[in-house]
Amino acid sequence: MEDVYRRYGAMVLRRARRILADDQLAHDACQDVFVQLLRLGQGWKTPSQVGWLFRTTTNCCLNLIRGTRRRQRFLGMLPPPPVVTPSLPVQLLLRGLPEHLQEIAIYYGLDQMTQQEIALVLGLCQKTVSNRIGELRAWFDEAETAPREKQQ
Amino acid sequence: MTKAPSCPSEFALERLRFGELSGSAQERLLVAHLEGCAECRQRQHAFAEAEPPRLDSAAIWSRASAGHRITQPSWWHRRPMRWYAIAAAGVTAAAVFAWLAPRRVPDTLTKGSAAQLRVIAKLHNGPVMRIEPGAQLSPGDRLRFEVFTHLPEASIALIMLDSAGAVTRLAPREGPSVSIVGQRPVLLDEAVELDGALGGERIVLVSCSHAVDVNEVVAKARRALADVGGDPHRVDRLGTGCDEEAFSITKVEP
């Protein structure tokens, strides 16, 4: 575990910082990733360790962001929890985006990964990735044209 | 640091750095790109230079064993509570962890080693994995080496002793020993493909605070190997006067 942390810790933290733009929260997310890894025990068998860490870091960060949104929505009467504001590019990327497209939006829009790389990280075939990217593009196209139509 | 559209992604650069693309066509493409792209070299250098965050193993162990839901942060993310909890659980967990921590495999020389050697193998049938001392490998498997030293800096040499009585320089291939920065794992550039001779092999990492004459190390290794009848597994120390860490493997038919 310590070896893995020493080897990959900086990469995980850098990625979490990039998504969350908050040093403390990035450390929290980084810790979350290694907690998940520890729970896997000896079963950390993956075609790409870097890919597994990229995906788990992305999901831990997205969960932090989504968790804050949900609390804000449903628990507005309680004392406010710490607000997780993602980095500006991530805010712009995720604004209004359905949850099922958020992860792929990070890889495609923020990381500029190839379809092949995204397929490896997500454990999907390239065709499925291509379809989801098509869905993502269609969503952005629609989001872009809708306000214009309203103005007209 | 941003990348140009034609440059490889951070993911690709990290896979390259951690040896996941070893021997692949993508590795060759990336290496060729890096040779011609100063920005990507700078990006990769920055990745390698970054310090890992401080390891709070007690907190990680306590959270992993407590079954805490990571995906829905609750009281854990209220910072003062978290740090009190870590402080309380930390002492106990660290003591238990230290007691239960797996002991080193006896095949690895530990004698106060200032440097540690880890071996990454790309098997002839595809998988890339970190191997343990005593692993069975086959001709055609490729090895890369990662060195970690607790010292601020160390001068190292890596050699391999085989059952045929040969001693091979793995790193550096020529010249005096190479200097590596301490406190972080360093993946050596050198790789080796295992030849067809079956039997035991012993990889020895020699690390010193000063430069070492690698030819002299090789000569001492040859003598040590001859003294034990050519069985690399029976070689103890080479008598270099430096720290030595050994890693044994056995080559078998695929």
CSV table of C-alpha atoms in Angstrom, one decimal:
chain,number,residue,atom,x,y,z
A,1,MET,CA,0.0,0.0,0.0
A,2,GLU,CA,2.8,2.4,1.0
A,3,ASP,CA,4.6,1.6,-2.2
A,4,VAL,CA,1.6,2.3,-4.3
A,5,TYR,CA,0.9,5.5,-2.5
A,6,ARG,CA,4.5,6.6,-2.9
A,7,ARG,CA,4.4,5.7,-6.5
A,8,TYR,CA,1.1,7.1,-7.6
A,9,GLY,CA,0.1,9.5,-4.8
A,10,ALA,CA,1.4,12.7,-6.5
A,11,MET,CA,-0.5,11.8,-9.7
A,12,VAL,CA,-3.8,11.2,-7.9
A,13,LEU,CA,-3.4,14.4,-5.9
A,14,ARG,CA,-2.6,16.4,-9.0
A,15,ARG,CA,-5.7,15.1,-10.7
A,16,ALA,CA,-7.9,15.8,-7.8
A,17,ARG,CA,-6.6,19.3,-7.5
A,18,ARG,CA,-7.3,19.9,-11.2
A,19,ILE,CA,-10.9,18.9,-10.8
A,20,LEU,CA,-11.7,20.4,-7.4
A,21,ALA,CA,-9.4,23.4,-7.3
A,22,ASP,CA,-9.2,23.1,-3.5
A,23,ASP,CA,-6.2,21.7,-1.9
A,24,GLN,CA,-7.8,20.4,1.2
A,25,LEU,CA,-10.6,18.7,-0.7
A,26,ALA,CA,-8.1,17.3,-3.2
A,27,HIS,CA,-6.3,15.7,-0.3
A,28,ASP,CA,-9.6,14.3,0.9
A,29,ALA,CA,-10.3,12.9,-2.5
A,30,CYS,CA,-6.8,11.5,-2.7
A,31,GLN,CA,-7.4,9.7,0.6
A,32,ASP,CA,-10.7,8.4,-0.6
A,33,VAL,CA,-9.0,6.8,-3.7
A,34,PHE,CA,-6.5,4.9,-1.5
A,35,VAL,CA,-9.2,3.8,0.9
A,36,GLN,CA,-11.0,2.3,-2.1
A,37,LEU,CA,-7.8,0.7,-3.2
A,38,LEU,CA,-7.2,-0.8,0.3
A,39,ARG,CA,-10.6,-2.3,0.3
A,40,LEU,CA,-9.8,-4.1,-2.9
A,41,GLY,CA,-7.1,-5.9,-0.9
A,42,GLN,CA,-5.0,-8.2,-3.1
A,43,GLY,CA,-7.6,-8.0,-5.8
A,44,TRP,CA,-6.2,-4.9,-7.6
A,45,LYS,CA,-6.2,-6.6,-11.0
A,46,THR,CA,-6.7,-4.1,-13.8
A,47,PRO,CA,-5.4,-3.7,-17.3
A,48,SER,CA,-4.0,-0.3,-16.3
A,49,GLN,CA,-3.3,0.8,-12.8
A,50,VAL,CA,-3.0,4.4,-14.0
A,51,GLY,CA,-6.4,4.0,-15.7
A,52,TRP,CA,-8.0,2.7,-12.5
A,53,LEU,CA,-6.5,5.5,-10.5
A,54,PHE,CA,-7.7,8.1,-13.0
A,55,ARG,CA,-11.2,6.8,-13.0
A,56,THR,CA,-11.5,6.4,-9.2
A,57,THR,CA,-10.1,9.9,-8.6
A,58,THR,CA,-12.6,11.3,-11.1
A,59,ASN,CA,-15.5,9.5,-9.4
A,60,CYS,CA,-14.4,10.5,-5.9
A,61,CYS,CA,-14.2,14.2,-7.0
A,62,LEU,CA,-17.5,14.0,-8.8
A,63,ASN,CA,-19.1,12.4,-5.7
A,64,LEU,CA,-17.8,15.2,-3.6
A,65,ILE,CA,-19.3,17.8,-6.1
A,66,ARG,CA,-22.6,15.9,-6.4
A,67,GLY,CA,-22.8,15.4,-2.6
A,68,THR,CA,-22.6,19.1,-2.0
A,69,ARG,CA,-25.3,19.8,-4.6
A,70,ARG,CA,-27.6,17.2,-3.1
A,71,ARG,CA,-27.1,18.5,0.4
A,72,GLN,CA,-27.8,22.1,-0.8
A,73,ARG,CA,-31.0,20.9,-2.5
A,74,PHE,CA,-32.5,18.8,0.3
A,75,LEU,CA,-30.9,19.9,3.5
A,76,GLY,CA,-31.1,23.6,3.1
A,77,MET,CA,-32.4,24.2,6.6
A,78,LEU,CA,-29.3,22.6,8.3
A,79,PRO,CA,-26.1,24.5,8.9
A,80,PRO,CA,-24.4,24.8,5.5
A,81,PRO,CA,-21.8,22.1,4.8
A,82,PRO,CA,-18.5,23.1,3.2
A,83,VAL,CA,-19.2,24.0,-0.4
A,84,VAL,CA,-17.3,22.1,-3.1
A,85,THR,CA,-16.8,24.4,-6.0
A,86,PRO,CA,-15.0,22.6,-8.8
A,87,SER,CA,-12.3,24.3,-10.9
A,88,LEU,CA,-13.6,26.7,-13.5
A,89,PRO,CA,-13.1,24.5,-16.5
A,90,VAL,CA,-15.0,21.7,-14.7
A,91,GLN,CA,-17.8,24.0,-13.6
A,92,LEU,CA,-18.2,25.1,-17.2
A,93,LEU,CA,-18.1,21.5,-18.4
A,94,LEU,CA,-20.5,20.1,-15.9
A,95,ARG,CA,-23.0,22.9,-15.8
A,96,GLY,CA,-26.5,21.3,-16.2
A,97,LEU,CA,-25.0,18.2,-17.6
A,98,PRO,CA,-26.8,14.9,-16.8
A,99,GLU,CA,-24.9,12.8,-14.3
A,100,HIS,CA,-24.5,9.9,-16.6
A,101,LEU,CA,-22.5,12.1,-19.0
A,102,GLN,CA,-20.3,13.9,-16.4
A,103,GLU,CA,-17.5,11.3,-16.2
A,104,ILE,CA,-17.0,11.0,-19.9
A,105,ALA,CA,-17.2,14.8,-20.2
A,106,ILE,CA,-14.2,15.0,-17.8
A,107,TYR,CA,-12.1,12.5,-19.8
A,108,TYR,CA,-13.1,13.9,-23.2
A,109,GLY,CA,-13.4,17.6,-22.5
A,110,LEU,CA,-10.9,18.2,-19.7
A,111,ASP,CA,-8.3,15.5,-20.1
A,112,GLN,CA,-8.6,15.4,-23.9
A,113,MET,CA,-8.1,11.7,-23.9
A,114,THR,CA,-8.5,9.6,-27.0
A,115,GLN,CA,-11.5,7.3,-27.4
A,116,GLN,CA,-9.2,4.4,-27.0
A,117,GLU,CA,-7.8,5.8,-23.7
A,118,ILE,CA,-11.3,6.5,-22.4
A,119,ALA,CA,-12.4,2.9,-23.4
A,120,LEU,CA,-9.5,1.6,-21.4
A,121,VAL,CA,-10.2,3.7,-18.3
A,122,LEU,CA,-13.9,2.9,-18.3
A,123,GLY,CA,-13.5,-0.7,-19.3
A,124,LEU,CA,-15.9,-0.2,-22.3
A,125,CYS,CA,-15.5,-1.0,-25.9
A,126,GLN,CA,-14.5,1.9,-28.2
A,127,LYS,CA,-17.9,1.8,-30.0
A,128,THR,CA,-19.8,2.4,-26.7
A,129,VAL,CA,-17.4,5.3,-25.9
A,130,SER,CA,-17.9,6.7,-29.3
A,131,ASN,CA,-21.7,6.6,-28.8
A,132,ARG,CA,-21.5,8.3,-25.5
A,133,ILE,CA,-19.3,11.0,-26.9
A,134,GLY,CA,-21.9,11.5,-29.6
A,135,GLU,CA,-24.6,11.8,-26.9
A,136,LEU,CA,-22.4,14.3,-25.1
A,137,ARG,CA,-21.9,16.4,-28.2
A,138,ALA,CA,-25.6,16.3,-29.0
A,139,TRP,CA,-26.3,17.5,-25.5
A,140,PHE,CA,-23.9,20.4,-25.8
A,141,ASP,CA,-25.3,21.3,-29.2
A,142,GLU,CA,-28.8,21.4,-27.8
A,143,ALA,CA,-27.7,23.4,-24.8
A,144,GLU,CA,-26.1,25.9,-27.1
A,145,THR,CA,-29.0,26.3,-29.5
A,146,ALA,CA,-31.8,26.3,-26.9
A,147,PRO,CA,-31.0,29.8,-25.4
A,148,ARG,CA,-30.7,31.3,-28.9
A,149,GLU,CA,-34.1,30.0,-29.9
A,150,LYS,CA,-35.6,31.5,-26.7
A,151,GLN,CA,-34.1,34.9,-27.6
A,152,GLN,CA,-35.6,34.7,-31.1
B,1,MET,CA,0.2,23.1,-17.7
B,2,THR,CA,-1.9,22.6,-20.8
B,3,LYS,CA,-1.2,20.5,-23.9
B,4,ALA,CA,-1.5,21.3,-27.5
B,5,PRO,CA,-4.2,19.3,-29.4
B,6,SER,CA,-1.7,17.1,-31.1
B,7,CYS,CA,0.2,16.3,-27.9
B,8,PRO,CA,-0.5,13.1,-25.9
B,9,SER,CA,-2.8,13.3,-23.0
B,10,GLU,CA,-1.6,13.3,-19.4
B,11,PHE,CA,-3.0,9.8,-19.1
B,12,ALA,CA,-0.7,8.6,-22.0
B,13,LEU,CA,2.3,10.3,-20.5
B,14,GLU,CA,1.7,8.8,-17.1
B,15,ARG,CA,1.2,5.3,-18.5
B,16,LEU,CA,4.5,5.8,-20.3
B,17,ARG,CA,6.3,7.0,-17.2
B,18,PHE,CA,5.0,4.1,-15.1
B,19,GLY,CA,6.0,1.5,-17.7
B,20,GLU,CA,2.5,0.4,-18.7
B,21,LEU,CA,3.4,0.8,-22.4
B,22,SER,CA,6.7,-0.9,-22.3
B,23,GLY,CA,7.5,-2.5,-25.6
B,24,SER,CA,4.3,-1.4,-27.3
B,25,ALA,CA,4.0,0.6,-30.5
B,26,GLN,CA,2.4,3.4,-28.5
B,27,GLU,CA,5.5,3.6,-26.4
B,28,ARG,CA,7.6,4.1,-29.5
B,29,LEU,CA,5.3,6.8,-30.8
B,30,LEU,CA,5.3,8.7,-27.5
B,31,VAL,CA,9.0,8.5,-27.1
B,32,ALA,CA,9.4,9.8,-30.6
B,33,HIS,CA,7.0,12.6,-29.8
B,34,LEU,CA,8.8,13.5,-26.6
B,35,GLU,CA,12.1,13.8,-28.4
B,36,GLY,CA,10.7,16.5,-30.6
B,37,CYS,CA,8.4,18.3,-28.2
B,38,ALA,CA,10.0,20.3,-25.4
B,39,GLU,CA,6.6,21.2,-23.8
B,40,CYS,CA,5.7,17.5,-23.3
B,41,ARG,CA,9.1,16.8,-22.0
B,42,GLN,CA,8.6,19.6,-19.5
B,43,ARG,CA,5.1,18.2,-18.6
B,44,GLN,CA,6.5,14.8,-18.0
B,45,HIS,CA,9.4,16.2,-16.0
B,46,ALA,CA,6.9,18.1,-13.8
B,47,PHE,CA,4.9,14.9,-13.2
B,48,ALA,CA,8.1,13.0,-12.2
B,49,GLU,CA,9.2,15.8,-9.9
B,50,ALA,CA,6.0,16.2,-8.0
B,51,GLU,CA,6.2,15.0,-4.4
B,52,PRO,CA,3.7,12.5,-3.2
B,53,PRO,CA,1.4,13.8,-0.5
B,54,ARG,CA,2.1,12.9,3.1
B,55,LEU,CA,0.8,9.4,3.8
B,56,ASP,CA,-1.7,9.2,6.6
B,57,SER,CA,-1.8,5.5,6.7
B,58,ALA,CA,-3.6,5.3,10.0
B,59,ALA,CA,-6.5,7.3,8.6
B,60,ILE,CA,-6.7,5.3,5.4
B,61,TRP,CA,-6.6,2.0,7.3
B,62,SER,CA,-9.2,3.1,9.8
B,63,ARG,CA,-11.5,4.4,7.1
B,64,ALA,CA,-11.1,1.3,5.0
B,65,SER,CA,-11.8,-1.0,7.9
B,66,ALA,CA,-14.7,1.0,9.3
B,67,GLY,CA,-16.7,0.5,6.1
B,68,HIS,CA,-17.2,4.3,5.9
B,69,ARG,CA,-19.1,5.3,2.8
B,70,ILE,CA,-16.6,7.2,0.7
B,71,THR,CA,-19.1,8.3,-1.9
B,72,GLN,CA,-21.2,10.3,0.5
B,73,PRO,CA,-19.0,12.3,2.7
B,74,SER,CA,-20.8,13.2,5.9
B,75,TRP,CA,-19.3,13.8,9.4
B,76,TRP,CA,-16.0,12.7,8.0
B,77,HIS,CA,-15.7,15.8,5.9
B,78,ARG,CA,-16.3,18.1,8.8
B,79,ARG,CA,-12.6,18.8,9.2
B,80,PRO,CA,-12.1,19.2,13.0
B,81,MET,CA,-14.1,16.0,13.7
B,82,ARG,CA,-12.1,14.1,11.1
B,83,TRP,CA,-8.7,15.1,12.5
B,84,TYR,CA,-9.7,14.3,16.1
B,85,ALA,CA,-10.9,10.9,14.9
B,86,ILE,CA,-7.7,10.3,13.0
B,87,ALA,CA,-5.6,11.4,15.9
B,88,ALA,CA,-7.5,9.0,18.2
B,89,ALA,CA,-7.5,6.1,15.8
B,90,GLY,CA,-4.1,6.8,14.5
B,91,VAL,CA,-2.0,5.7,17.4
B,92,THR,CA,-3.8,2.4,17.7
B,93,ALA,CA,-4.0,1.7,14.0
B,94,ALA,CA,-0.3,2.5,13.5
B,95,ALA,CA,0.7,0.2,16.3
B,96,VAL,CA,-1.4,-2.6,15.0
B,97,PHE,CA,-0.3,-1.9,11.4
B,98,ALA,CA,3.4,-2.0,12.4
B,99,TRP,CA,2.8,-5.3,14.2
B,100,LEU,CA,0.9,-6.9,11.4
B,101,ALA,CA,2.8,-5.4,8.5
B,102,PRO,CA,4.1,-8.2,6.2
B,103,ARG,CA,7.7,-9.0,6.8
B,104,ARG,CA,10.1,-8.7,3.9
B,105,VAL,CA,10.6,-11.7,1.8
B,106,PRO,CA,13.7,-13.4,3.0
B,107,ASP,CA,15.1,-13.6,-0.5
B,108,THR,CA,15.7,-9.8,-0.4
B,109,LEU,CA,18.8,-8.7,1.4
B,110,THR,CA,17.8,-6.1,3.9
B,111,LYS,CA,21.0,-5.5,5.9
B,112,GLY,CA,20.3,-1.9,6.5
B,113,SER,CA,19.9,-1.2,2.8
B,114,ALA,CA,19.9,2.4,1.9
B,115,ALA,CA,18.2,1.6,-1.4
B,116,GLN,CA,15.3,-0.6,-2.4
B,117,LEU,CA,14.9,-2.4,-5.7
B,118,ARG,CA,11.6,-3.2,-7.3
B,119,VAL,CA,11.2,-5.1,-10.5
B,120,ILE,CA,8.5,-4.7,-13.1
B,121,ALA,CA,8.1,-7.4,-15.6
B,122,LYS,CA,6.4,-7.4,-19.0
B,123,LEU,CA,5.6,-11.0,-19.6
B,124,HIS,CA,6.1,-12.4,-23.0
B,125,ASN,CA,2.3,-13.1,-23.2
B,126,GLY,CA,1.4,-9.5,-22.5
B,127,PRO,CA,0.7,-8.6,-18.8
B,128,VAL,CA,2.8,-6.0,-17.1
B,129,MET,CA,3.2,-6.6,-13.4
B,130,ARG,CA,5.4,-5.8,-10.4
B,131,ILE,CA,7.0,-9.1,-9.3
B,132,GLU,CA,8.1,-10.3,-6.0
B,133,PRO,CA,11.5,-11.8,-5.2
B,134,GLY,CA,11.5,-15.5,-6.1
B,135,ALA,CA,9.2,-15.0,-9.1
B,136,GLN,CA,9.3,-17.5,-11.9
B,137,LEU,CA,9.8,-15.9,-15.3
B,138,SER,CA,10.4,-17.1,-18.8
B,139,PRO,CA,12.8,-16.3,-21.7
B,140,GLY,CA,11.4,-13.3,-23.6
B,141,ASP,CA,10.0,-11.6,-20.5
B,142,ARG,CA,11.2,-8.0,-20.2
B,143,LEU,CA,12.2,-6.4,-16.9
B,144,ARG,CA,12.5,-2.8,-15.8
B,145,PHE,CA,13.7,-1.6,-12.5
B,146,GLU,CA,12.6,1.0,-10.0
B,147,VAL,CA,15.0,2.2,-7.2
B,148,PHE,CA,14.1,4.0,-4.1
B,149,THR,CA,16.6,5.4,-1.6
B,150,HIS,CA,16.0,7.1,1.7
B,151,LEU,CA,19.2,9.1,1.3
B,152,PRO,CA,19.0,12.5,-0.4
B,153,GLU,CA,21.1,11.1,-3.2
B,154,ALA,CA,22.8,7.8,-4.0
B,155,SER,CA,25.1,6.4,-6.6
B,156,ILE,CA,23.9,3.1,-7.9
B,157,ALA,CA,24.8,0.2,-10.2
B,158,LEU,CA,22.6,-2.7,-11.1
B,159,ILE,CA,24.0,-6.1,-12.2
B,160,MET,CA,22.6,-9.5,-12.9
B,161,LEU,CA,24.2,-12.9,-12.1
B,162,ASP,CA,23.0,-16.0,-14.0
B,163,SER,CA,23.3,-19.7,-13.7
B,164,ALA,CA,25.6,-19.8,-16.7
B,165,GLY,CA,28.2,-18.0,-14.7
B,166,ALA,CA,27.7,-14.7,-16.5
B,167,VAL,CA,27.5,-11.3,-14.8
B,168,THR,CA,25.8,-8.6,-16.8
B,169,ARG,CA,25.7,-4.9,-16.3
B,170,LEU,CA,22.1,-3.8,-16.3
B,171,ALA,CA,22.5,-0.1,-15.3
B,172,PRO,CA,24.4,1.8,-16.3
B,173,ARG,CA,25.4,-0.1,-19.4
B,174,GLU,CA,28.8,1.6,-19.4
B,175,GLY,CA,30.8,4.1,-17.4
B,176,PRO,CA,30.7,4.7,-13.7
B,177,SER,CA,27.7,4.3,-11.4
B,178,VAL,CA,24.7,6.6,-11.9
B,179,SER,CA,23.5,9.1,-9.4
B,180,ILE,CA,19.8,9.1,-8.5
B,181,VAL,CA,17.7,11.5,-6.4
B,182,GLY,CA,16.4,10.1,-3.1
B,183,GLN,CA,13.1,10.1,-1.4
B,184,ARG,CA,11.2,9.1,-4.5
B,185,PRO,CA,10.9,6.1,-6.7
B,186,VAL,CA,13.1,6.3,-9.8
B,187,LEU,CA,12.3,4.2,-12.8
B,188,LEU,CA,15.5,3.4,-14.5
B,189,ASP,CA,15.7,3.8,-18.3
B,190,GLU,CA,17.4,0.5,-18.8
B,191,ALA,CA,15.3,-2.6,-19.6
B,192,VAL,CA,16.5,-6.2,-20.1
B,193,GLU,CA,14.9,-9.1,-22.0
B,194,LEU,CA,15.6,-12.5,-20.4
B,195,ASP,CA,17.5,-14.8,-22.7
B,196,GLY,CA,16.9,-18.5,-23.2
B,197,ALA,CA,19.2,-19.9,-20.4
B,198,LEU,CA,17.0,-21.4,-17.7
B,199,GLY,CA,17.7,-21.4,-14.0
B,200,GLY,CA,18.3,-19.0,-11.2
B,201,GLU,CA,19.3,-15.4,-11.7
B,202,ARG,CA,20.1,-12.8,-9.1
B,203,ILE,CA,19.8,-9.0,-9.7
B,204,VAL,CA,21.9,-7.0,-7.3
B,205,LEU,CA,21.5,-3.3,-6.6
B,206,VAL,CA,24.7,-1.7,-5.3
B,207,SER,CA,24.2,1.8,-3.8
B,208,CYS,CA,26.8,4.1,-2.3
B,209,SER,CA,27.1,7.7,-1.2
B,210,HIS,CA,29.9,8.0,-3.7
B,211,ALA,CA,30.6,6.9,-7.3
B,212,VAL,CA,31.3,3.3,-7.8
B,213,ASP,CA,33.5,1.6,-10.4
B,214,VAL,CA,31.0,-0.7,-11.9
B,215,ASN,CA,33.6,-2.9,-13.6
B,216,GLU,CA,35.0,-3.6,-10.2
B,217,VAL,CA,31.6,-4.5,-8.9
B,218,VAL,CA,31.2,-6.9,-11.9
B,219,ALA,CA,34.6,-8.5,-11.2
B,220,LYS,CA,33.6,-9.0,-7.5
B,221,ALA,CA,30.3,-10.5,-8.6
B,222,ARG,CA,32.1,-13.0,-10.9
B,223,ARG,CA,34.4,-14.0,-8.0
B,224,ALA,CA,31.4,-14.4,-5.6
B,225,LEU,CA,29.5,-16.5,-8.2
B,226,ALA,CA,32.5,-18.7,-8.8
B,227,ASP,CA,33.0,-19.2,-5.0
B,228,VAL,CA,29.5,-20.7,-4.7
B,229,GLY,CA,29.8,-23.0,-7.7
B,230,GLY,CA,27.9,-20.8,-10.1
B,231,ASP,CA,24.6,-20.8,-8.3
B,232,PRO,CA,23.4,-17.2,-8.2
B,233,HIS,CA,20.9,-18.0,-5.4
B,234,ARG,CA,23.7,-19.0,-3.1
B,235,VAL,CA,25.6,-15.7,-3.6
B,236,ASP,CA,25.4,-13.6,-0.4
B,237,ARG,CA,27.2,-10.3,-0.5
B,238,LEU,CA,29.6,-9.2,-3.2
B,239,GLY,CA,31.9,-7.3,-0.8
B,240,THR,CA,31.7,-4.0,-2.6
B,241,GLY,CA,31.8,-2.0,0.6
B,242,CYS,CA,28.5,-0.4,-0.4
B,243,ASP,CA,24.9,-1.3,0.4
B,244,GLU,CA,23.7,-4.2,-1.6
B,245,GLU,CA,20.1,-5.4,-2.2
B,246,ALA,CA,19.5,-8.6,-4.1
B,247,PHE,CA,16.4,-9.8,-6.0
B,248,SER,CA,16.3,-13.4,-7.1
B,249,ILE,CA,14.2,-14.8,-9.9
B,250,THR,CA,14.1,-18.2,-11.6
B,251,LYS,CA,13.8,-18.6,-15.3
B,252,VAL,CA,11.6,-21.6,-16.4
B,253,GLU,CA,10.1,-22.9,-19.6
B,254,PRO,CA,7.1,-20.8,-20.7
